[in-house]
Amino acid sequence: MASLSCALLPSPITTTTRRNFATSVRRSGASGSLKCSVVRVTAALEKERSYKVTLLPGDGIGPEIMRVAVDVMQAVGRREGITFDFTEKLVGGAALDALGVPLPDDTLASCLESNAVLLAAIGGYKWDSNPPHLKPETGLLGLRAGLGVFANLRPAVVLPQLVDASTLKREVAEGVDIMVVRELIGGIYFGKPRGFDVNETGDRFAFNTMVYSTPEIDRIARVAFETARKRQGRLCSVDKANVLQVSQLWRERVTAIGKEEYPDVELSHMYVDNAAMQLVRNPKQFDTIVTGNLFGDILSDISSMLSGSIGMLPSSSMSESGPGLFEPIHGSAPDIAGTDKANPLAQVLSAAMMLRYGLGEVKAAEIIESAVSSTLDKGYRTGDLMSAGKTLVGCTQMGEILLDALEASSTVTLSH
Ligand code: NAD
């Protein structure tokens, strides 16, 4: 499958340790006499490939798809000598039911102590009429803010096997490969003041504040430029600078950062209404898109539909130095929860993104991605992807087929 490039790659401890180790061996001029100790140290470093991962299955289809992802990670871990120390915690509606809050303190603490966090989804009809502080979504926003994950990267790739699942014509959808970089912990979703009030004529009104500071814009712009640099070198910044002051500052800063630090990246600007239109008219014009929280929420959902199903797309959210948060872009799909109809692939690909970008385990990520690819090649589809001539499977069976594909690929590798 198409490989996903990303900028804000944290330095996973093991990779950094290995790199430092290799450099120090080179500097010391290590020769044959050092070979035994090098082997011993390398073996010790290999043993370090153990990661603390907090699992947040959440609500709805969350637990079903998380189970598949965990089985897949354990299988790839056994194969690659990686061990996972999984801790499962409550978030969203599940946490509200059990503990009365959508983000318990010990959930956030566990996440902060982990090397990475794998989330499924939160929310459901049951909690829809709760007051804001008791909504599952408040737990999700709190989690993102608590982890400081300001950069959300959402790939929208039309896989060749699924081109006919796109609602767009084949010639428009084929070959689409976009990365949407969305600012995640600022803008109107977090801006203050916000609330409800009553005006002087006695009418109720509600208000939110869309606000971005220069440092907030600069850091997301840098992530986006780095991302574009590792892809096709084209970045489109999306705003509403013809109307909003906050967008005017956004455009000014993105332009300045581009000129000063990334002259090699081709930068363009587009108003958000036009961007929404262009994404369905001619999506192949885009390589990397950077935008704020609200516009990114909408545009990344449009981009995801280009690929055929929301059930296929993973995302990663990265902070400046702490653990990353990896999750499918879809919600908890309460309409199909408990029916074994969920597509677990976005969750599995989120685990692959976690391995690649959060833990630096690129090979393990590739193994998972190619198992997904070969499962689709063989024609297996969950309901959301189903088309004539394909084999319909449920969530659990899709997981079993993925494990078989992993097993088969390990046999192929071993026979080389
Ligand atoms: P949704 O993504 O849950 O579902 C939209 C449609 O896509 C539904 O028809 C659903 O059945 C389908 N779908 C989604 N994921 C699927 C999968 N893996 N396999 C097959 N079909 C899938 O969005 P919604 O219906 O707007 O929201 C439902 C709940 O999820 C709400 O409570 C919402 O707040 C919450 N939500 C959570 C997140 C998150 O946790 N990050 C994101 C979006 C929505």
Short mmCIF file of C-alpha atoms and ligand atoms in Angstrom, two decimals:
data_model
loop_
_atom_site.label_atom_id
_atom_site.label_comp_id
_atom_site.label_asym_id
_atom_site.label_seq_id
_atom_site.Cartn_x
_atom_site.Cartn_y
_atom_site.Cartn_z
CA MET A 1 0.00 0.00 0.00
CA ALA A 2 1.02 3.60 -0.41
CA SER A 3 3.56 4.56 2.17
CA LEU A 4 2.65 7.39 4.50
CA SER A 5 5.24 10.04 5.08
CA CYS A 6 5.17 12.12 8.21
CA ALA A 7 7.19 14.88 9.66
CA LEU A 8 6.89 15.17 13.35
CA LEU A 9 8.58 11.93 14.09
CA PRO A 10 9.36 11.60 17.74
CA SER A 11 12.70 10.07 18.55
CA PRO A 12 11.72 6.73 19.99
CA ILE A 13 14.08 5.75 22.75
CA THR A 14 15.22 2.55 21.11
CA THR A 15 15.97 4.13 17.74
CA THR A 16 17.82 7.03 19.29
CA THR A 17 19.73 4.70 21.58
CA ARG A 18 20.72 2.54 18.65
CA ARG A 19 21.77 5.55 16.58
CA ASN A 20 23.83 6.99 19.44
CA PHE A 21 25.29 3.61 20.04
CA ALA A 22 26.24 3.16 16.39
CA THR A 23 27.80 6.62 16.32
CA SER A 24 29.82 5.98 19.45
CA VAL A 25 31.07 2.69 18.02
CA ARG A 26 32.08 4.46 14.80
CA ARG A 27 33.80 7.24 16.74
CA SER A 28 35.66 4.76 18.93
CA GLY A 29 36.95 3.00 15.82
CA ALA A 30 35.59 -0.30 17.05
CA SER A 31 37.13 -3.25 15.30
CA GLY A 32 36.97 -7.03 15.46
CA SER A 33 38.23 -7.10 19.06
CA LEU A 34 35.12 -5.25 20.16
CA LYS A 35 32.83 -7.54 18.26
CA CYS A 36 31.70 -9.64 21.25
CA SER A 37 30.80 -6.66 23.39
CA VAL A 38 29.07 -5.06 20.41
CA VAL A 39 27.00 -8.21 19.97
CA ARG A 40 26.20 -8.28 23.69
CA VAL A 41 25.22 -4.62 23.76
CA THR A 42 23.15 -5.04 20.59
CA ALA A 43 21.36 -7.98 22.18
CA ALA A 44 20.67 -5.88 25.25
CA LEU A 45 19.32 -3.10 23.06
CA GLU A 46 17.12 -5.58 21.22
CA LYS A 47 15.67 -6.54 24.61
CA GLU A 48 14.70 -2.91 25.07
CA ARG A 49 12.11 -3.23 22.33
CA SER A 50 9.36 -3.25 24.86
CA TYR A 51 6.77 -0.52 24.84
CA LYS A 52 4.16 0.69 27.24
CA VAL A 53 0.96 1.30 25.33
CA THR A 54 -2.28 2.56 26.86
CA LEU A 55 -5.30 1.13 25.08
CA LEU A 56 -8.53 3.14 25.09
CA PRO A 57 -11.27 1.02 23.48
CA GLY A 58 -13.94 3.59 24.37
CA ASP A 59 -17.51 3.08 23.20
CA GLY A 60 -19.66 1.55 20.47
CA ILE A 61 -17.59 -0.52 18.03
CA GLY A 62 -14.42 0.56 19.89
CA PRO A 63 -13.89 -2.63 21.92
CA GLU A 64 -14.57 -4.85 18.86
CA ILE A 65 -12.04 -3.15 16.59
CA MET A 66 -9.50 -2.72 19.38
CA ARG A 67 -9.50 -6.49 19.97
CA VAL A 68 -8.49 -7.07 16.35
CA ALA A 69 -5.74 -4.45 16.53
CA VAL A 70 -4.31 -5.92 19.73
CA ASP A 71 -4.23 -9.45 18.24
CA VAL A 72 -2.46 -8.09 15.17
CA MET A 73 0.09 -6.16 17.25
CA GLN A 74 0.80 -9.19 19.40
CA ALA A 75 1.30 -11.33 16.30
CA VAL A 76 3.68 -8.85 14.71
CA GLY A 77 5.41 -8.38 18.06
CA ARG A 78 6.07 -12.12 18.37
CA ARG A 79 7.47 -12.12 14.89
CA GLU A 80 9.68 -9.06 15.29
CA GLY A 81 10.80 -9.53 18.90
CA ILE A 82 8.78 -6.59 20.19
CA THR A 83 6.88 -6.80 23.45
CA PHE A 84 3.95 -4.61 24.36
CA ASP A 85 2.99 -3.77 27.88
CA PHE A 86 -0.67 -2.96 27.32
CA THR A 87 -2.76 -1.12 29.91
CA GLU A 88 -6.44 -0.76 29.14
CA LYS A 89 -8.24 2.32 30.47
CA LEU A 90 -11.68 3.86 30.31
CA VAL A 91 -12.58 6.98 28.36
CA GLY A 92 -15.76 8.56 26.97
CA GLY A 93 -19.14 7.01 27.67
CA ALA A 94 -17.61 3.88 29.20
CA ALA A 95 -15.81 6.06 31.76
CA LEU A 96 -18.97 8.10 32.41
CA ASP A 97 -20.93 4.93 33.16
CA ALA A 98 -18.27 3.44 35.41
CA LEU A 99 -16.82 6.51 37.12
CA GLY A 100 -19.04 9.48 36.32
CA VAL A 101 -16.42 11.43 34.32
CA PRO A 102 -15.48 11.18 30.64
CA LEU A 103 -11.72 11.32 31.28
CA PRO A 104 -10.71 9.79 34.62
CA ASP A 105 -7.44 11.08 36.07
CA ASP A 106 -5.85 7.65 36.04
CA THR A 107 -6.61 7.30 32.32
CA LEU A 108 -4.72 10.48 31.51
CA ALA A 109 -1.92 9.53 33.92
CA SER A 110 -1.52 6.13 32.28
CA CYS A 111 -1.44 7.75 28.83
CA LEU A 112 1.23 10.23 29.90
CA GLU A 113 3.37 7.41 31.29
CA SER A 114 3.14 5.39 28.07
CA ASN A 115 5.28 5.35 24.96
CA ALA A 116 2.11 5.70 22.88
CA VAL A 117 -1.67 5.70 23.19
CA LEU A 118 -4.01 3.73 20.95
CA LEU A 119 -7.61 4.96 21.01
CA ALA A 120 -10.62 3.44 19.24
CA ALA A 121 -13.59 5.82 19.48
CA ILE A 122 -15.93 7.43 21.96
CA GLY A 123 -19.57 8.51 22.02
CA GLY A 124 -23.07 7.19 21.54
CA TYR A 125 -26.76 8.09 21.62
CA LYS A 126 -26.99 7.24 25.30
CA TRP A 127 -24.94 10.25 26.36
CA ASP A 128 -26.09 12.71 23.66
CA SER A 129 -28.28 14.76 25.98
CA ASN A 130 -25.75 14.96 28.83
CA PRO A 131 -24.54 18.43 29.83
CA PRO A 132 -21.30 19.43 28.08
CA HIS A 133 -18.93 18.46 30.92
CA LEU A 134 -20.50 14.99 31.02
CA LYS A 135 -20.33 14.25 27.31
CA PRO A 136 -17.95 11.57 25.98
CA GLU A 137 -16.58 14.13 23.47
CA THR A 138 -15.40 16.29 26.37
CA GLY A 139 -13.25 13.36 27.45
CA LEU A 140 -11.71 13.16 23.98
CA LEU A 141 -10.96 16.88 23.83
CA GLY A 142 -9.50 16.67 27.34
CA LEU A 143 -7.33 13.74 26.32
CA ARG A 144 -5.94 15.59 23.31
CA ALA A 145 -5.31 18.71 25.38
CA GLY A 146 -3.84 16.70 28.29
CA LEU A 147 -1.40 14.98 25.96
CA GLY A 148 -0.63 18.26 24.19
CA VAL A 149 -1.12 16.60 20.81
CA PHE A 150 -1.34 19.70 18.64
CA ALA A 151 -0.66 18.10 15.25
CA ASN A 152 -3.13 15.68 13.75
CA LEU A 153 -2.05 13.92 10.59
CA ARG A 154 -4.71 12.21 8.55
CA PRO A 155 -3.73 10.45 5.37
CA ALA A 156 -6.41 10.05 2.70
CA VAL A 157 -5.17 7.46 0.27
CA VAL A 158 -7.27 5.76 -2.38
CA LEU A 159 -6.00 2.20 -2.38
CA PRO A 160 -6.04 0.57 -5.83
CA GLN A 161 -8.14 -2.32 -4.45
CA LEU A 162 -10.81 0.07 -3.21
CA VAL A 163 -10.96 2.64 -5.98
CA ASP A 164 -14.49 1.52 -6.87
CA ALA A 165 -15.62 2.01 -3.26
CA SER A 166 -15.10 5.77 -3.68
CA THR A 167 -18.21 7.78 -4.45
CA LEU A 168 -16.15 9.71 -7.00
CA LYS A 169 -15.57 8.59 -10.58
CA ARG A 170 -12.62 6.24 -10.98
CA GLU A 171 -10.60 8.79 -12.98
CA VAL A 172 -11.04 11.39 -10.22
CA ALA A 173 -10.36 9.06 -7.28
CA GLU A 174 -7.59 6.87 -8.66
CA GLY A 175 -4.17 7.74 -7.26
CA VAL A 176 -5.36 10.23 -4.62
CA ASP A 177 -2.78 10.52 -1.86
CA ILE A 178 -3.33 13.46 0.47
CA MET A 179 -2.09 14.21 3.97
CA VAL A 180 -4.22 16.61 5.98
CA VAL A 181 -2.31 18.26 8.83
CA ARG A 182 -4.87 19.66 11.25
CA GLU A 183 -4.15 21.83 14.28
CA LEU A 184 -5.83 19.90 17.07
CA ILE A 185 -5.78 21.70 20.40
CA GLY A 186 -6.47 25.30 19.51
CA GLY A 187 -8.86 27.38 17.44
CA ILE A 188 -12.58 27.59 17.97
CA TYR A 189 -12.94 24.22 19.74
CA PHE A 190 -10.89 25.52 22.66
CA GLY A 191 -11.10 29.32 22.34
CA LYS A 192 -12.50 31.43 25.16
CA PRO A 193 -14.83 33.14 25.87
CA ARG A 194 -17.49 30.64 24.94
CA GLY A 195 -20.93 29.90 26.25
CA PHE A 196 -24.62 30.77 26.29
CA ASP A 197 -26.13 34.06 27.40
CA VAL A 198 -29.21 36.23 27.09
CA ASN A 199 -29.04 39.59 25.31
CA GLU A 200 -30.69 42.89 26.24
CA THR A 201 -33.85 42.00 24.30
CA GLY A 202 -34.17 38.75 26.25
CA ASP A 203 -33.10 36.46 23.38
CA ARG A 204 -30.73 33.60 24.15
CA PHE A 205 -27.48 33.58 22.23
CA ALA A 206 -24.41 31.39 22.12
CA PHE A 207 -20.84 32.21 21.18
CA ASN A 208 -17.43 30.67 20.60
CA THR A 209 -14.06 32.24 19.95
CA MET A 210 -11.74 31.35 17.10
CA VAL A 211 -8.28 32.27 18.25
CA TYR A 212 -4.74 31.36 17.23
CA SER A 213 -1.51 32.81 18.58
CA THR A 214 1.69 33.10 16.57
CA PRO A 215 3.48 30.20 18.35
CA GLU A 216 0.46 27.95 17.79
CA ILE A 217 0.46 28.72 14.07
CA ASP A 218 4.23 28.46 13.72
CA ARG A 219 4.52 25.01 15.28
CA ILE A 220 1.76 23.45 13.18
CA ALA A 221 3.14 25.17 10.06
CA ARG A 222 6.55 23.61 10.69
CA VAL A 223 5.02 20.14 11.07
CA ALA A 224 3.17 20.65 7.80
CA PHE A 225 6.22 21.92 5.90
CA GLU A 226 8.29 18.99 7.17
CA THR A 227 5.53 16.61 6.14
CA ALA A 228 5.25 18.12 2.67
CA ARG A 229 9.02 18.01 2.28
CA LYS A 230 8.95 14.24 2.80
CA ARG A 231 6.09 13.82 0.34
CA GLN A 232 5.80 15.66 -3.00
CA GLY A 233 7.00 18.99 -1.61
CA ARG A 234 3.69 20.81 -2.05
CA LEU A 235 1.79 22.42 0.80
CA CYS A 236 -1.63 24.07 0.57
CA SER A 237 -2.60 26.18 3.58
CA VAL A 238 -6.36 26.48 3.99
CA ASP A 239 -7.98 29.42 5.76
CA LYS A 240 -10.73 32.02 5.44
CA ALA A 241 -8.48 35.07 5.27
CA ASN A 242 -11.00 37.04 3.19
CA VAL A 243 -13.28 37.20 6.23
CA LEU A 244 -11.50 36.22 9.45
CA GLN A 245 -8.70 38.12 11.19
CA VAL A 246 -7.52 34.88 12.76
CA SER A 247 -7.02 33.51 9.24
CA GLN A 248 -5.13 36.64 8.19
CA LEU A 249 -2.58 36.04 10.95
CA TRP A 250 -2.53 32.34 10.02
CA ARG A 251 -1.72 33.17 6.39
CA GLU A 252 0.90 35.75 7.34
CA ARG A 253 2.77 33.32 9.62
CA VAL A 254 2.56 30.31 7.29
CA THR A 255 3.91 32.48 4.45
CA ALA A 256 6.76 33.78 6.63
CA ILE A 257 7.77 30.33 7.89
CA GLY A 258 7.70 29.03 4.32
CA LYS A 259 9.88 31.85 3.02
CA GLU A 260 12.37 31.76 5.88
CA GLU A 261 12.67 28.05 6.62
CA TYR A 262 11.20 26.00 3.78
CA PRO A 263 11.89 27.76 0.47
CA ASP A 264 12.10 24.33 -1.20
CA VAL A 265 8.44 23.56 -0.41
CA GLU A 266 5.89 24.93 -2.88
CA LEU A 267 3.35 26.83 -0.78
CA SER A 268 -0.13 27.82 -1.89
CA HIS A 269 -3.14 29.21 -0.03
CA MET A 270 -6.81 28.41 -0.51
CA TYR A 271 -10.03 29.57 1.11
CA VAL A 272 -11.78 26.79 2.95
CA ASP A 273 -14.97 26.90 0.88
CA ASN A 274 -12.95 26.52 -2.31
CA ALA A 275 -10.83 23.77 -0.73
CA ALA A 276 -13.97 21.77 0.09
CA MET A 277 -15.07 22.10 -3.52
CA GLN A 278 -11.64 21.29 -4.99
CA LEU A 279 -11.34 18.17 -2.83
CA VAL A 280 -14.29 16.60 -4.61
CA ARG A 281 -13.65 18.20 -8.02
CA ASN A 282 -9.97 17.42 -8.46
CA PRO A 283 -8.43 15.91 -5.31
CA LYS A 284 -5.21 14.89 -7.06
CA GLN A 285 -4.12 18.54 -7.11
CA PHE A 286 -3.39 18.24 -3.36
CA ASP A 287 -0.32 16.77 -1.73
CA THR A 288 -0.25 18.12 1.86
CA ILE A 289 -2.89 20.38 3.37
CA VAL A 290 -2.44 22.37 6.58
CA THR A 291 -5.33 24.02 8.36
CA GLY A 292 -6.84 24.92 11.73
CA ASN A 293 -8.95 22.79 14.00
CA LEU A 294 -12.46 23.51 12.67
CA PHE A 295 -11.60 23.57 8.96
CA GLY A 296 -9.39 20.50 9.42
CA ASP A 297 -12.21 18.60 11.08
CA ILE A 298 -14.42 19.12 8.04
CA LEU A 299 -11.83 18.81 5.29
CA SER A 300 -10.30 15.64 6.69
CA ASP A 301 -13.73 14.00 6.72
CA ILE A 302 -14.27 15.00 3.10
CA SER A 303 -10.82 13.66 2.22
CA SER A 304 -11.59 10.43 4.01
CA MET A 305 -14.67 9.84 1.89
CA LEU A 306 -12.53 10.08 -1.24
CA SER A 307 -11.01 6.81 -0.15
CA GLY A 308 -14.33 4.98 -0.09
CA SER A 309 -14.90 4.31 3.57
CA ILE A 310 -14.33 6.10 6.78
CA GLY A 311 -13.58 2.62 8.15
CA MET A 312 -10.19 2.54 6.39
CA LEU A 313 -8.42 5.62 7.67
CA PRO A 314 -6.03 5.96 10.59
CA SER A 315 -4.65 9.12 12.12
CA SER A 316 -1.82 10.18 14.35
CA SER A 317 -1.70 13.10 16.74
CA MET A 318 1.68 14.22 17.95
CA SER A 319 2.89 16.46 20.72
CA GLU A 320 6.20 18.25 21.03
CA SER A 321 7.78 15.59 23.22
CA GLY A 322 5.25 13.26 24.88
CA PRO A 323 3.48 10.13 23.65
CA GLY A 324 1.48 10.28 20.44
CA LEU A 325 -2.21 9.46 20.19
CA PHE A 326 -3.21 7.11 17.38
CA GLU A 327 -6.83 6.52 16.42
CA PRO A 328 -9.09 5.81 13.47
CA ILE A 329 -10.78 8.89 12.09
CA HIS A 330 -14.25 7.41 12.42
CA GLY A 331 -16.50 7.56 15.47
CA SER A 332 -17.99 4.84 17.61
CA ALA A 333 -20.59 3.85 14.97
CA PRO A 334 -23.34 3.15 17.52
CA ASP A 335 -25.67 2.09 14.68
CA ILE A 336 -23.62 -1.09 14.11
CA ALA A 337 -22.05 -1.59 17.55
CA GLY A 338 -22.27 -5.17 18.82
CA THR A 339 -23.28 -6.60 15.42
CA ASP A 340 -19.80 -7.66 14.27
CA LYS A 341 -20.21 -5.45 11.20
CA ALA A 342 -17.45 -2.95 11.98
CA ASN A 343 -14.47 -2.61 9.71
CA PRO A 344 -11.41 -2.99 11.96
CA LEU A 345 -8.88 -1.87 9.32
CA ALA A 346 -8.68 1.80 10.31
CA GLN A 347 -7.92 0.66 13.86
CA VAL A 348 -5.33 -1.83 12.65
CA LEU A 349 -3.75 0.83 10.41
CA SER A 350 -3.75 3.21 13.40
CA ALA A 351 -1.71 0.58 15.25
CA ALA A 352 0.64 0.48 12.25
CA MET A 353 0.94 4.29 12.36
CA MET A 354 1.70 4.02 16.07
CA LEU A 355 4.46 1.53 15.39
CA ARG A 356 5.92 3.62 12.57
CA TYR A 357 5.69 7.14 13.97
CA GLY A 358 5.21 6.70 17.70
CA LEU A 359 7.60 3.84 18.38
CA GLY A 360 9.95 3.90 15.41
CA GLU A 361 9.15 0.28 14.52
CA VAL A 362 8.94 0.82 10.79
CA LYS A 363 9.32 -2.82 9.76
CA ALA A 364 6.52 -3.96 12.05
CA ALA A 365 4.31 -1.22 10.59
CA GLU A 366 5.11 -2.35 7.06
CA ILE A 367 4.26 -5.95 7.92
CA ILE A 368 0.83 -4.89 9.19
CA GLU A 369 0.20 -2.63 6.21
CA SER A 370 1.08 -5.36 3.76
CA ALA A 371 -1.19 -7.85 5.61
CA VAL A 372 -4.05 -5.34 5.17
CA SER A 373 -3.17 -4.93 1.52
CA SER A 374 -3.03 -8.67 0.83
CA THR A 375 -6.34 -9.22 2.68
CA LEU A 376 -7.97 -6.68 0.38
CA ASP A 377 -6.22 -8.20 -2.65
CA LYS A 378 -7.87 -11.51 -1.81
CA GLY A 379 -11.27 -9.81 -2.00
CA TYR A 380 -12.31 -9.82 1.67
CA ARG A 381 -14.54 -6.87 2.57
CA THR A 382 -16.57 -5.72 5.56
CA GLY A 383 -20.05 -4.33 4.79
CA ASP A 384 -18.89 -0.72 4.43
CA LEU A 385 -16.53 -1.71 1.58
CA MET A 386 -18.61 -4.44 -0.01
CA SER A 387 -19.06 -4.55 -3.77
CA ALA A 388 -20.07 -7.19 -6.31
CA GLY A 389 -17.79 -10.20 -6.54
CA LYS A 390 -16.14 -9.67 -3.15
CA THR A 391 -16.41 -11.81 -0.03
CA LEU A 392 -18.36 -10.29 2.85
CA VAL A 393 -16.81 -10.80 6.29
CA GLY A 394 -17.48 -9.46 9.77
CA CYS A 395 -15.09 -7.71 12.12
CA THR A 396 -13.92 -10.89 13.87
CA GLN A 397 -13.36 -12.82 10.65
CA MET A 398 -11.49 -9.89 9.13
CA GLY A 399 -9.18 -10.08 12.15
CA GLU A 400 -8.62 -13.81 11.64
CA ILE A 401 -7.85 -13.29 7.95
CA LEU A 402 -5.36 -10.57 8.85
CA LEU A 403 -3.62 -12.92 11.28
CA ASP A 404 -3.44 -15.55 8.52
CA ALA A 405 -1.98 -12.96 6.17
CA LEU A 406 0.64 -12.04 8.79
CA GLU A 407 1.47 -15.70 9.25
CA ALA A 408 1.78 -16.24 5.50
CA SER A 409 4.02 -13.22 5.05
CA SER A 410 6.27 -14.46 7.85
CA THR A 411 6.60 -17.81 6.04
CA VAL A 412 7.55 -16.00 2.84
CA THR A 413 10.15 -13.86 4.61
CA LEU A 414 11.67 -16.84 6.40
CA SER A 415 12.01 -18.78 3.17
CA HIS A 416 14.13 -16.05 1.56
P1 NAD B 1 -19.30 7.57 12.97
O1 NAD B 1 -17.97 7.71 12.33
O2 NAD B 1 -19.35 6.83 14.24
O3 NAD B 1 -20.31 6.84 11.94
C1 NAD B 1 -20.65 7.38 10.67
C2 NAD B 1 -21.10 6.24 9.76
O4 NAD B 1 -19.98 5.46 9.37
C3 NAD B 1 -22.06 5.27 10.46
O5 NAD B 1 -23.00 4.83 9.52
C4 NAD B 1 -21.19 4.12 10.88
O6 NAD B 1 -21.85 2.88 10.97
C5 NAD B 1 -20.12 4.12 9.79
N1 NAD B 1 -18.83 3.66 10.31
C6 NAD B 1 -17.97 4.36 11.08
N2 NAD B 1 -16.91 3.62 11.37
C7 NAD B 1 -17.09 2.43 10.78
C8 NAD B 1 -16.33 1.23 10.72
N3 NAD B 1 -15.15 1.10 11.34
N4 NAD B 1 -16.83 0.20 10.02
C9 NAD B 1 -18.00 0.30 9.37
N5 NAD B 1 -18.77 1.40 9.38
C10 NAD B 1 -18.31 2.46 10.08
O7 NAD B 1 -19.86 9.05 13.13
P2 NAD B 1 -21.23 9.56 13.79
O8 NAD B 1 -22.32 8.60 13.51
O9 NAD B 1 -21.35 10.97 13.37
O10 NAD B 1 -20.94 9.56 15.36
C11 NAD B 1 -21.27 8.51 16.23
C12 NAD B 1 -20.66 8.78 17.60
O11 NAD B 1 -19.23 8.80 17.46
C13 NAD B 1 -21.05 10.16 18.14
O12 NAD B 1 -21.28 10.02 19.51
C14 NAD B 1 -19.83 11.02 17.88
O13 NAD B 1 -19.69 12.07 18.79
C15 NAD B 1 -18.74 10.01 18.03
N6 NAD B 1 -17.50 10.35 17.31
C16 NAD B 1 -16.35 10.03 17.94
C17 NAD B 1 -15.14 10.27 17.29
C18 NAD B 1 -13.88 9.86 17.98
O14 NAD B 1 -13.93 9.09 18.92
N7 NAD B 1 -12.75 10.32 17.53
C19 NAD B 1 -15.13 10.82 16.01
C20 NAD B 1 -16.35 11.10 15.38
C21 NAD B 1 -17.53 10.85 16.05
#
